[in-house]
Short mmCIF file of C-alpha atoms and ligand atoms in Angstrom, two decimals:
data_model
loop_
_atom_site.label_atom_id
_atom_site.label_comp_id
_atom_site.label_asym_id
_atom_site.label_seq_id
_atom_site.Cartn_x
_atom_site.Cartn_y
_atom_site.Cartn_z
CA UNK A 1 0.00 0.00 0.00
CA UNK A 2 1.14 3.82 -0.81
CA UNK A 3 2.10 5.58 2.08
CA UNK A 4 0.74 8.96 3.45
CA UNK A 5 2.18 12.03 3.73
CA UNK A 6 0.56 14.94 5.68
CA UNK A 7 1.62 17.98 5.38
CA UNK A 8 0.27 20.36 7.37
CA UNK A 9 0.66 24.09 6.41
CA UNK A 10 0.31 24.70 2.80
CA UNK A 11 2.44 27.87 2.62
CA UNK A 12 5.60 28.35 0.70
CA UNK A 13 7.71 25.39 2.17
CA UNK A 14 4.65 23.57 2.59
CA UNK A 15 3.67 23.40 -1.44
CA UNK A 16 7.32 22.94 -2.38
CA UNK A 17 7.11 19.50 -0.03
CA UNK A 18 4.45 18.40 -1.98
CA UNK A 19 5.38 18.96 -5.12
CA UNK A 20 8.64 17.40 -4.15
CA UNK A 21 6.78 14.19 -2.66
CA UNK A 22 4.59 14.26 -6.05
CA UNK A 23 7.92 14.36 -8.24
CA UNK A 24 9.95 11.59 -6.44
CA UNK A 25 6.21 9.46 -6.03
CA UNK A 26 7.30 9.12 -2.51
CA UNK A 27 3.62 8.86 -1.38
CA UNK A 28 0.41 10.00 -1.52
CA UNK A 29 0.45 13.53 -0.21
CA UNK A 30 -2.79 15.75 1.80
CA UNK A 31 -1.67 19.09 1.87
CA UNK A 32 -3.81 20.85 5.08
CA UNK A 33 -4.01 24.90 5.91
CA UNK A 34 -6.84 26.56 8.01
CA UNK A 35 -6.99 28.33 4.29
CA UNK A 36 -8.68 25.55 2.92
CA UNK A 37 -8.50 27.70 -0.64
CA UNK A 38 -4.74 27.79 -0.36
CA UNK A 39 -4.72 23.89 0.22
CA UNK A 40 -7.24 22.87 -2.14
CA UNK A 41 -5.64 25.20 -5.19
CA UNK A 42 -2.12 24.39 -4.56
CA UNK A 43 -3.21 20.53 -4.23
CA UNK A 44 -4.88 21.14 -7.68
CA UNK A 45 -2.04 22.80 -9.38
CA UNK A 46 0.49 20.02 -8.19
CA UNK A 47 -2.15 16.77 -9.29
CA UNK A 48 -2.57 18.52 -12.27
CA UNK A 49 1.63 18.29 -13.15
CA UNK A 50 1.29 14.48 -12.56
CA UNK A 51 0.00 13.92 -16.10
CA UNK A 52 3.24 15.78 -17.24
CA UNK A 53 5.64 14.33 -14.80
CA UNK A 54 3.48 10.49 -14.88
CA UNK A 55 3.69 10.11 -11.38
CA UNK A 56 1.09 8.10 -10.10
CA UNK A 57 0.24 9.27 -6.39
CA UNK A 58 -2.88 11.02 -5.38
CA UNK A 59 -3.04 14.80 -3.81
CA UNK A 60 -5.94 16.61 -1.92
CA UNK A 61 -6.16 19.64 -0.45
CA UNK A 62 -8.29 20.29 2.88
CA UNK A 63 -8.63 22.24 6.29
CA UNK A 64 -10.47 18.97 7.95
CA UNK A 65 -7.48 17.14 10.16
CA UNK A 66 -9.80 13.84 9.34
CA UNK A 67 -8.51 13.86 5.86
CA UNK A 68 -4.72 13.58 7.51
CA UNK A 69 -6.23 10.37 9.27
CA UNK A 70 -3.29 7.71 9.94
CA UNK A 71 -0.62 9.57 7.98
CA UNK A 72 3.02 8.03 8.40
CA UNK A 73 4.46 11.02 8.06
CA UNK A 74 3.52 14.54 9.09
CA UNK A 75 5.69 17.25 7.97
CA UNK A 76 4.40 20.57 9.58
CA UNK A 77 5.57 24.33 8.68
CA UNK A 78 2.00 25.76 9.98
CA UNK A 79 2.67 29.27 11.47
CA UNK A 80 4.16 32.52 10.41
CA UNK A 81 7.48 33.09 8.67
CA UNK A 82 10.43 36.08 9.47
CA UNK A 83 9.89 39.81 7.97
CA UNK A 84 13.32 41.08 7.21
CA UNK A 85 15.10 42.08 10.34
CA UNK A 86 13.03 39.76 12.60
CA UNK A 87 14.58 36.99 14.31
CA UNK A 88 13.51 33.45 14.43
CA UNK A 89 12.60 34.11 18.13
CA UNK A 90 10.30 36.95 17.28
CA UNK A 91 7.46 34.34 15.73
CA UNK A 92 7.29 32.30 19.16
CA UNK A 93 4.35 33.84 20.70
CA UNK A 94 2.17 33.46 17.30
CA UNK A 95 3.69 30.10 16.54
CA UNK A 96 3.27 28.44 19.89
CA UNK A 97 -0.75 29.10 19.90
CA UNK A 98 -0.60 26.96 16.01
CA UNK A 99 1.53 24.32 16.92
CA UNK A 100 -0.21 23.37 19.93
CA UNK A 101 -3.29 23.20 18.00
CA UNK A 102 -1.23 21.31 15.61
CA UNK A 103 0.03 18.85 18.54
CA UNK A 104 -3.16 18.41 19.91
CA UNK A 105 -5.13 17.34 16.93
CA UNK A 106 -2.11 15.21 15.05
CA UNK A 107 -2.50 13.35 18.93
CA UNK A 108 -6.24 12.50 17.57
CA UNK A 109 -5.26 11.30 14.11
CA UNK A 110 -2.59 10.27 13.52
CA UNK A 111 -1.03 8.81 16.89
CA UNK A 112 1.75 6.20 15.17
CA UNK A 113 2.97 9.35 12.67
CA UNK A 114 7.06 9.90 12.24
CA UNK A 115 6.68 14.04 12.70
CA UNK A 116 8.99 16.55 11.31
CA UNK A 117 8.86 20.44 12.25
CA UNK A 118 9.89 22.93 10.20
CA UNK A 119 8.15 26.18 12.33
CA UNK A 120 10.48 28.16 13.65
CA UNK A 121 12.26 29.13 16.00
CA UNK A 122 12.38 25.51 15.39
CA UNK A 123 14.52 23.72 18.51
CA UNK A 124 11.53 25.34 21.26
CA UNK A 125 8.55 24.61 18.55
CA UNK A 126 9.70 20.88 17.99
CA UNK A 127 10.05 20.57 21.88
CA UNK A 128 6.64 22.38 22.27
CA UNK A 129 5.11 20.22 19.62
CA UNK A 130 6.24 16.60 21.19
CA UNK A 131 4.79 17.80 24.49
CA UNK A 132 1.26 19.24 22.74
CA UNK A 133 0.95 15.85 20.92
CA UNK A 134 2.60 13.52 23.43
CA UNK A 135 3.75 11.47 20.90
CA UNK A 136 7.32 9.56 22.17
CA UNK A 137 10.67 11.18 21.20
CA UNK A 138 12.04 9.10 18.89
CA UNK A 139 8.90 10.12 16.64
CA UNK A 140 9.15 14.04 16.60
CA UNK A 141 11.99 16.00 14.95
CA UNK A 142 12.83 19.34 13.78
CA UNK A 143 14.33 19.94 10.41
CA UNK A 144 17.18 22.07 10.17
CA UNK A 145 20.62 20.90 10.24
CA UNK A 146 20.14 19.48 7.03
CA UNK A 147 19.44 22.81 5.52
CA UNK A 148 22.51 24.93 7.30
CA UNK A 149 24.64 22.00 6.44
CA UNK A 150 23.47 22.50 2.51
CA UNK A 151 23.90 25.99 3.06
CA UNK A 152 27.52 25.99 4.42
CA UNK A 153 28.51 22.96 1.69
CA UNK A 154 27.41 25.18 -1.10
CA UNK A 155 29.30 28.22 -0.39
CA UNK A 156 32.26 25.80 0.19
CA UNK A 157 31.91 25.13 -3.26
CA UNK A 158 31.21 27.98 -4.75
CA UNK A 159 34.52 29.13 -2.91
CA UNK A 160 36.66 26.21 -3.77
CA UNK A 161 35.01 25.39 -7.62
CA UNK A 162 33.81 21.97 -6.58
CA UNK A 163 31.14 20.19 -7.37
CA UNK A 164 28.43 20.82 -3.68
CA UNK A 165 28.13 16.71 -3.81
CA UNK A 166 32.50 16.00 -3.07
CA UNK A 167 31.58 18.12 0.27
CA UNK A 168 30.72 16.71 3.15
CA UNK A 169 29.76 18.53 5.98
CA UNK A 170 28.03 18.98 9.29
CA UNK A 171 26.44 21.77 11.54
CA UNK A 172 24.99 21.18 14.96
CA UNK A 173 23.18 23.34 17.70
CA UNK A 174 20.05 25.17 17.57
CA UNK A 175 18.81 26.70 13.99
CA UNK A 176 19.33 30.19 15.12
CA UNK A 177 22.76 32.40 14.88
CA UNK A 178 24.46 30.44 17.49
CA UNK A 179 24.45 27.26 15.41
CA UNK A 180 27.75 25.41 14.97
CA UNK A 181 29.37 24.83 11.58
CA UNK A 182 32.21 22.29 11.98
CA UNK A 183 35.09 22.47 10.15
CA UNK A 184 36.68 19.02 11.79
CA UNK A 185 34.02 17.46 10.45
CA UNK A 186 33.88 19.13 6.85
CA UNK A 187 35.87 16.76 4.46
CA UNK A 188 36.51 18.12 0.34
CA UNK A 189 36.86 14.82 -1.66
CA UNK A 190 38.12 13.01 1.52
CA UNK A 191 40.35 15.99 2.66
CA UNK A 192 40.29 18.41 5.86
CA UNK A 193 38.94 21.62 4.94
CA UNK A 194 41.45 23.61 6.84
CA UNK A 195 44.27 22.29 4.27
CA UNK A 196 42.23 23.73 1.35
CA UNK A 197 41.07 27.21 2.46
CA UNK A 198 42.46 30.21 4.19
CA UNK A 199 41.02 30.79 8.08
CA UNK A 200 40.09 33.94 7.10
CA UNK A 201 37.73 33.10 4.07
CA UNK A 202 36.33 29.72 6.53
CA UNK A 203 35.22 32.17 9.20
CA UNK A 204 33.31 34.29 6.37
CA UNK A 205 32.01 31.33 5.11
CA UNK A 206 30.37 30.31 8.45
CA UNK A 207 29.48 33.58 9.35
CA UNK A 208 27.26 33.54 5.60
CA UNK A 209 26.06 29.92 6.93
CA UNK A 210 24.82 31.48 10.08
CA UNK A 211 23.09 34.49 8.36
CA UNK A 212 21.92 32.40 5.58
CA UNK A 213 18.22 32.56 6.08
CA UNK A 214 18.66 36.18 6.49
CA UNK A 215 20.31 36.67 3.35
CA UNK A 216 17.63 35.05 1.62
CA UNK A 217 14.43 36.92 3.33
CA UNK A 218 16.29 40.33 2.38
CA UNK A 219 16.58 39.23 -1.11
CA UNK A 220 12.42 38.20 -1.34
CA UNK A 221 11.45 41.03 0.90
CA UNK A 222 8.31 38.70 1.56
CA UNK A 223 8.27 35.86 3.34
CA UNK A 224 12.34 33.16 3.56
CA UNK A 225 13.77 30.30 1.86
CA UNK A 226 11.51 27.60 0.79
CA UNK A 227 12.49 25.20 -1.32
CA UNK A 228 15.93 24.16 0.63
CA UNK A 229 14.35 23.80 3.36
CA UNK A 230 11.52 21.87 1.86
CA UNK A 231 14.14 19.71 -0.19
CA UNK A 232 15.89 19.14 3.36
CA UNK A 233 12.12 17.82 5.14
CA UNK A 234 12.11 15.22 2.39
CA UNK A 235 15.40 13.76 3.12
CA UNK A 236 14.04 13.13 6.41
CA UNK A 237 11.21 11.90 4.96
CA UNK A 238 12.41 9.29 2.81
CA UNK A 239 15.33 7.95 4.84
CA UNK A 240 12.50 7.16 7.72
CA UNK A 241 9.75 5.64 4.94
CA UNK A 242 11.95 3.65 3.29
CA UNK A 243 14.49 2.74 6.49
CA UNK A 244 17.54 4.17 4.87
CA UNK A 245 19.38 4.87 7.73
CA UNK A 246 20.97 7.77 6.84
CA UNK A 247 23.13 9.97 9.53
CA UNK A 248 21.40 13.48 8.84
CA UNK A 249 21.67 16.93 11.31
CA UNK A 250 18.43 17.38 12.89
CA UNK A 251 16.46 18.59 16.04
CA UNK A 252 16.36 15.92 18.34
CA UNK A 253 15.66 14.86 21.62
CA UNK A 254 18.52 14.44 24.02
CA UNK A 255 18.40 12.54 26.89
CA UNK A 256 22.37 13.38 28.36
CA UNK A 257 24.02 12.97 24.99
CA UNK A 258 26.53 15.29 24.45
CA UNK A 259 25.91 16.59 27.45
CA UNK A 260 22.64 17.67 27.20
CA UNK A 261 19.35 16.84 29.08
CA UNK A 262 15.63 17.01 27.95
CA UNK A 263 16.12 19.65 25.29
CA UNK A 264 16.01 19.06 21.33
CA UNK A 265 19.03 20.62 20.00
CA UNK A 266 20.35 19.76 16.47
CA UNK A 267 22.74 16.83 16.53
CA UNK A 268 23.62 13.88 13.76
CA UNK A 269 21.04 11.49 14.45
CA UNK A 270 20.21 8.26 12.22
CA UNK A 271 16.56 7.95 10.75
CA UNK A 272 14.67 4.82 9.87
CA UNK A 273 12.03 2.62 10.28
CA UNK A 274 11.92 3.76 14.13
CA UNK A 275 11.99 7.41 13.72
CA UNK A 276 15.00 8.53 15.22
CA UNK A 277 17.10 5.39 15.74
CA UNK A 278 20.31 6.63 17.39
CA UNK A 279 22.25 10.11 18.44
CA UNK A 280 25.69 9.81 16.94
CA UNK A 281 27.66 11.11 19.51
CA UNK A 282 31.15 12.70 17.86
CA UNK A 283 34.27 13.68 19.27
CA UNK A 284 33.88 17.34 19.79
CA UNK A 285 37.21 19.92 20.63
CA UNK A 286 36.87 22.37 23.56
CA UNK A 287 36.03 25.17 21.05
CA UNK A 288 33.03 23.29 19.33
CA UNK A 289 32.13 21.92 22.83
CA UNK A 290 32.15 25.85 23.75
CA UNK A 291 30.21 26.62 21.20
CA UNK A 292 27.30 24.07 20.79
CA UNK A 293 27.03 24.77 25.21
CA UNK A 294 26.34 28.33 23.67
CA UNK A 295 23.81 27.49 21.38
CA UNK A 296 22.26 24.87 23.56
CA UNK A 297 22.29 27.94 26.36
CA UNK A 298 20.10 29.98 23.42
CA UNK A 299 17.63 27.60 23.48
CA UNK A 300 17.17 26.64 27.05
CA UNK A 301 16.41 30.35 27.45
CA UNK A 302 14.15 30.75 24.60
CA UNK A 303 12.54 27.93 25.91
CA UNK A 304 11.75 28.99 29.68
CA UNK A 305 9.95 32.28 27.58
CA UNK A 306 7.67 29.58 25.77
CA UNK A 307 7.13 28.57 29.71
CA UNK A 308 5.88 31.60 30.92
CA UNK A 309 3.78 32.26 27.86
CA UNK A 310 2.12 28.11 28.21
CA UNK A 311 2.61 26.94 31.68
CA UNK A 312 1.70 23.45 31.00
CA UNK A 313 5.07 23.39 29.09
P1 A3D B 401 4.05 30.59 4.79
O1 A3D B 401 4.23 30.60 3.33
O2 A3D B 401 3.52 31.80 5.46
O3 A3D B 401 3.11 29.33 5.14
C1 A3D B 401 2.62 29.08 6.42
C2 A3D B 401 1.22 28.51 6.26
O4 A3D B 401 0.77 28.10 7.56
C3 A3D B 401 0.20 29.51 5.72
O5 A3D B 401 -0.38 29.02 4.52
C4 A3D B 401 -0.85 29.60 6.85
O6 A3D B 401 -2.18 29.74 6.37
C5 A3D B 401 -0.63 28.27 7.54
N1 A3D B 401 -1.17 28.24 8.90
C6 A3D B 401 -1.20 29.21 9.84
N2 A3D B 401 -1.80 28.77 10.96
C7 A3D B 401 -2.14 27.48 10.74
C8 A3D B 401 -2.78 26.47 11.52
N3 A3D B 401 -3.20 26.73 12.75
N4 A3D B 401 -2.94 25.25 10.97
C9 A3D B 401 -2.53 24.99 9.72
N5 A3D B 401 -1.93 25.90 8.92
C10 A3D B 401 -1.74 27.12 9.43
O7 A3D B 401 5.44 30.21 5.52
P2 A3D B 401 6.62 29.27 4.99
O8 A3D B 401 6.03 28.04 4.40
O9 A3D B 401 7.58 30.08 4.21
O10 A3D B 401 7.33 28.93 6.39
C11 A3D B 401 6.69 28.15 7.35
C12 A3D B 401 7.47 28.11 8.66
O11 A3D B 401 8.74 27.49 8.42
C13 A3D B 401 7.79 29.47 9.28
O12 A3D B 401 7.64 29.42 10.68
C14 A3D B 401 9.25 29.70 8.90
O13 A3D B 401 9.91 30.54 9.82
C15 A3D B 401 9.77 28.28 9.01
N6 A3D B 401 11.05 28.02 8.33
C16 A3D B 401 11.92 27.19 8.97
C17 A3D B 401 13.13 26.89 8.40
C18 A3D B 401 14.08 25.99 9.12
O14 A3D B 401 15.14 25.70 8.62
C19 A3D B 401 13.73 25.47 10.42
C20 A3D B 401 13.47 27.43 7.15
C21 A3D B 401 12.56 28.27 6.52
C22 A3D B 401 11.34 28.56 7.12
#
């Protein structure tokens, strides 16, 4: 049988996903938004490409959580995005009220669901979100190392003239400006990055990785980046629907690892069948240990806000 793929918020990222999911026939997709019009036309325009592209999944649009009924996976970018100049933290007050409408009601429906977040400010949404829908750890995730690990491996290219897929590459913490880009662990063709690039040029390249949302929602004026970050939700998608296994950057839940307790914070985790199967715990130095403690520290205290503005949190 096809699988199901809710996705709820039919907004920019959230009509990239599906037309993504629709491409790569990766299952059938309902697309959901409390603008039913928005869901319904953009589920129309996609279905309507499948006789062009001949892939052979079905697509509806709809504001009624029934039609989301036992989805396997929920991908969920419901709430508002960044003006220019706004930080992620700015949306929390408007996106907690969504997602814990969100949480409640996925809770009702679709119980067994893997669950990615893209809301931001992501870390304190996904954390919000597993708590609204009780769902168990392993099962809710937040999307974003992915994306500022795409992000820093295509500048590294663009910089060095090769091709984005000889880079590999890896950035931890929260999805905010204190995230971590790590050069240790950011190989060209096999080799250490630091033998292939000045410092100076590295640190402008990870400053550019840690404004590169901002960058982006400058250039549109309305609304941020879409269709990375969508193309980055379906990675997660895939390697949990068809139990790939892959070692991805992403929210997580951490129970002590790396030295953190009962926070999500983005770490390499490995996704399949289970939802998130494993933390992969690397060898961090005393600067990168520094550094992710810093972003963590962001996070915690974003997080007691969400407390004082839900005190069931
Ligand atoms: P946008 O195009 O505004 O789409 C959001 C959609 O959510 C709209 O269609 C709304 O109607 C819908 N919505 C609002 N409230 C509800 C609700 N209660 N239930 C269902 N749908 C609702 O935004 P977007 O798609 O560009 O971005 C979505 C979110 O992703 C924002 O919070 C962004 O900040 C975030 N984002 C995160 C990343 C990460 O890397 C984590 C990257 C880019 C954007």
């Amino acid at each position: 049988m096809r699988k199901k793929i809710s996705l709820i918020g039919a907004g920019q990222i959230g009509g990239t996903l599906a037309y993504i999911i629709a491409n790569k026939e990766l299952a059938d997709v309902v697309l959901f938004d409390i603008d039913a019009g928005i869901a319904k036309g953009k589920a129309l325009d996609i279905a309507q490409s499948t006789s062009v592209s001949g892939s052979d999944i079905n697509l509806i649009g709809t504001d009624n959580y029934e039609d989301t009924k036992n989805s396997d996976v929920i991908i969920i970018t419901a709430g508002i995005p960044r003006k220019p100049g706004m930080s992620r933290d700015d949306l929390l007050g408007t996106n907690l009220k969504i997602i814990k409408q969100v949480g409640e009601n996925i809770q009702k429906t679709s119980p067994n669901a893997f669950v990615i977040c893209i809301t931001n400010p992501l870390d304190v949404i996904v954390m919000a979100l597993q708590k609204y829908s009780g769902l168990t750890t392993n099962k809710v995730v937040g999307m974003a190392g992915i994306l500022d690990s795409s992000r820093f491996k295509y500048f590294l290219s663009q910089e060095l003239k090769v091709p984005v897929k000889n880079i590999e590459s890896l950035v931890l913490g929260g999805h905010g400006d204190t995230m971590v880009p790590m050069p240790n662990y950011t190989k060209i063709n096999g080799k250490p990055i630091e033998k292939l690039i000045s410092k100076e040029k590295l640190d402008l390249i990870i400053e550019r990785t840690r404004k590169g949302g901002g960058e982006i929602s400058k250039l549109l004026k309305t609304g941020t980046a879409f269709y990375a970050p969508a193309a980055a939700g379906v990675e997660m998608a895939e390697s949990y629907l068809k139990d790939l296994k892959k070692t991805l950057p992403c929210a997580a839940f951490l129970n002590g690892e790396f030295g953190v307790k009962n926070l999500y914070a983005g770490v390499p985790v490995i996704i399949g069948k289970n939802g998130v199967e494993k933390i992969v715990e690397i060898k961090l130095s005393i600067q990168e240990k520094n550094q992710l403690n810093l972003s963590v520290k962001a996070v915690q205290d974003l997080y007691q806000i969400a407390k004082k503005i839900d005190k069931n949190l």
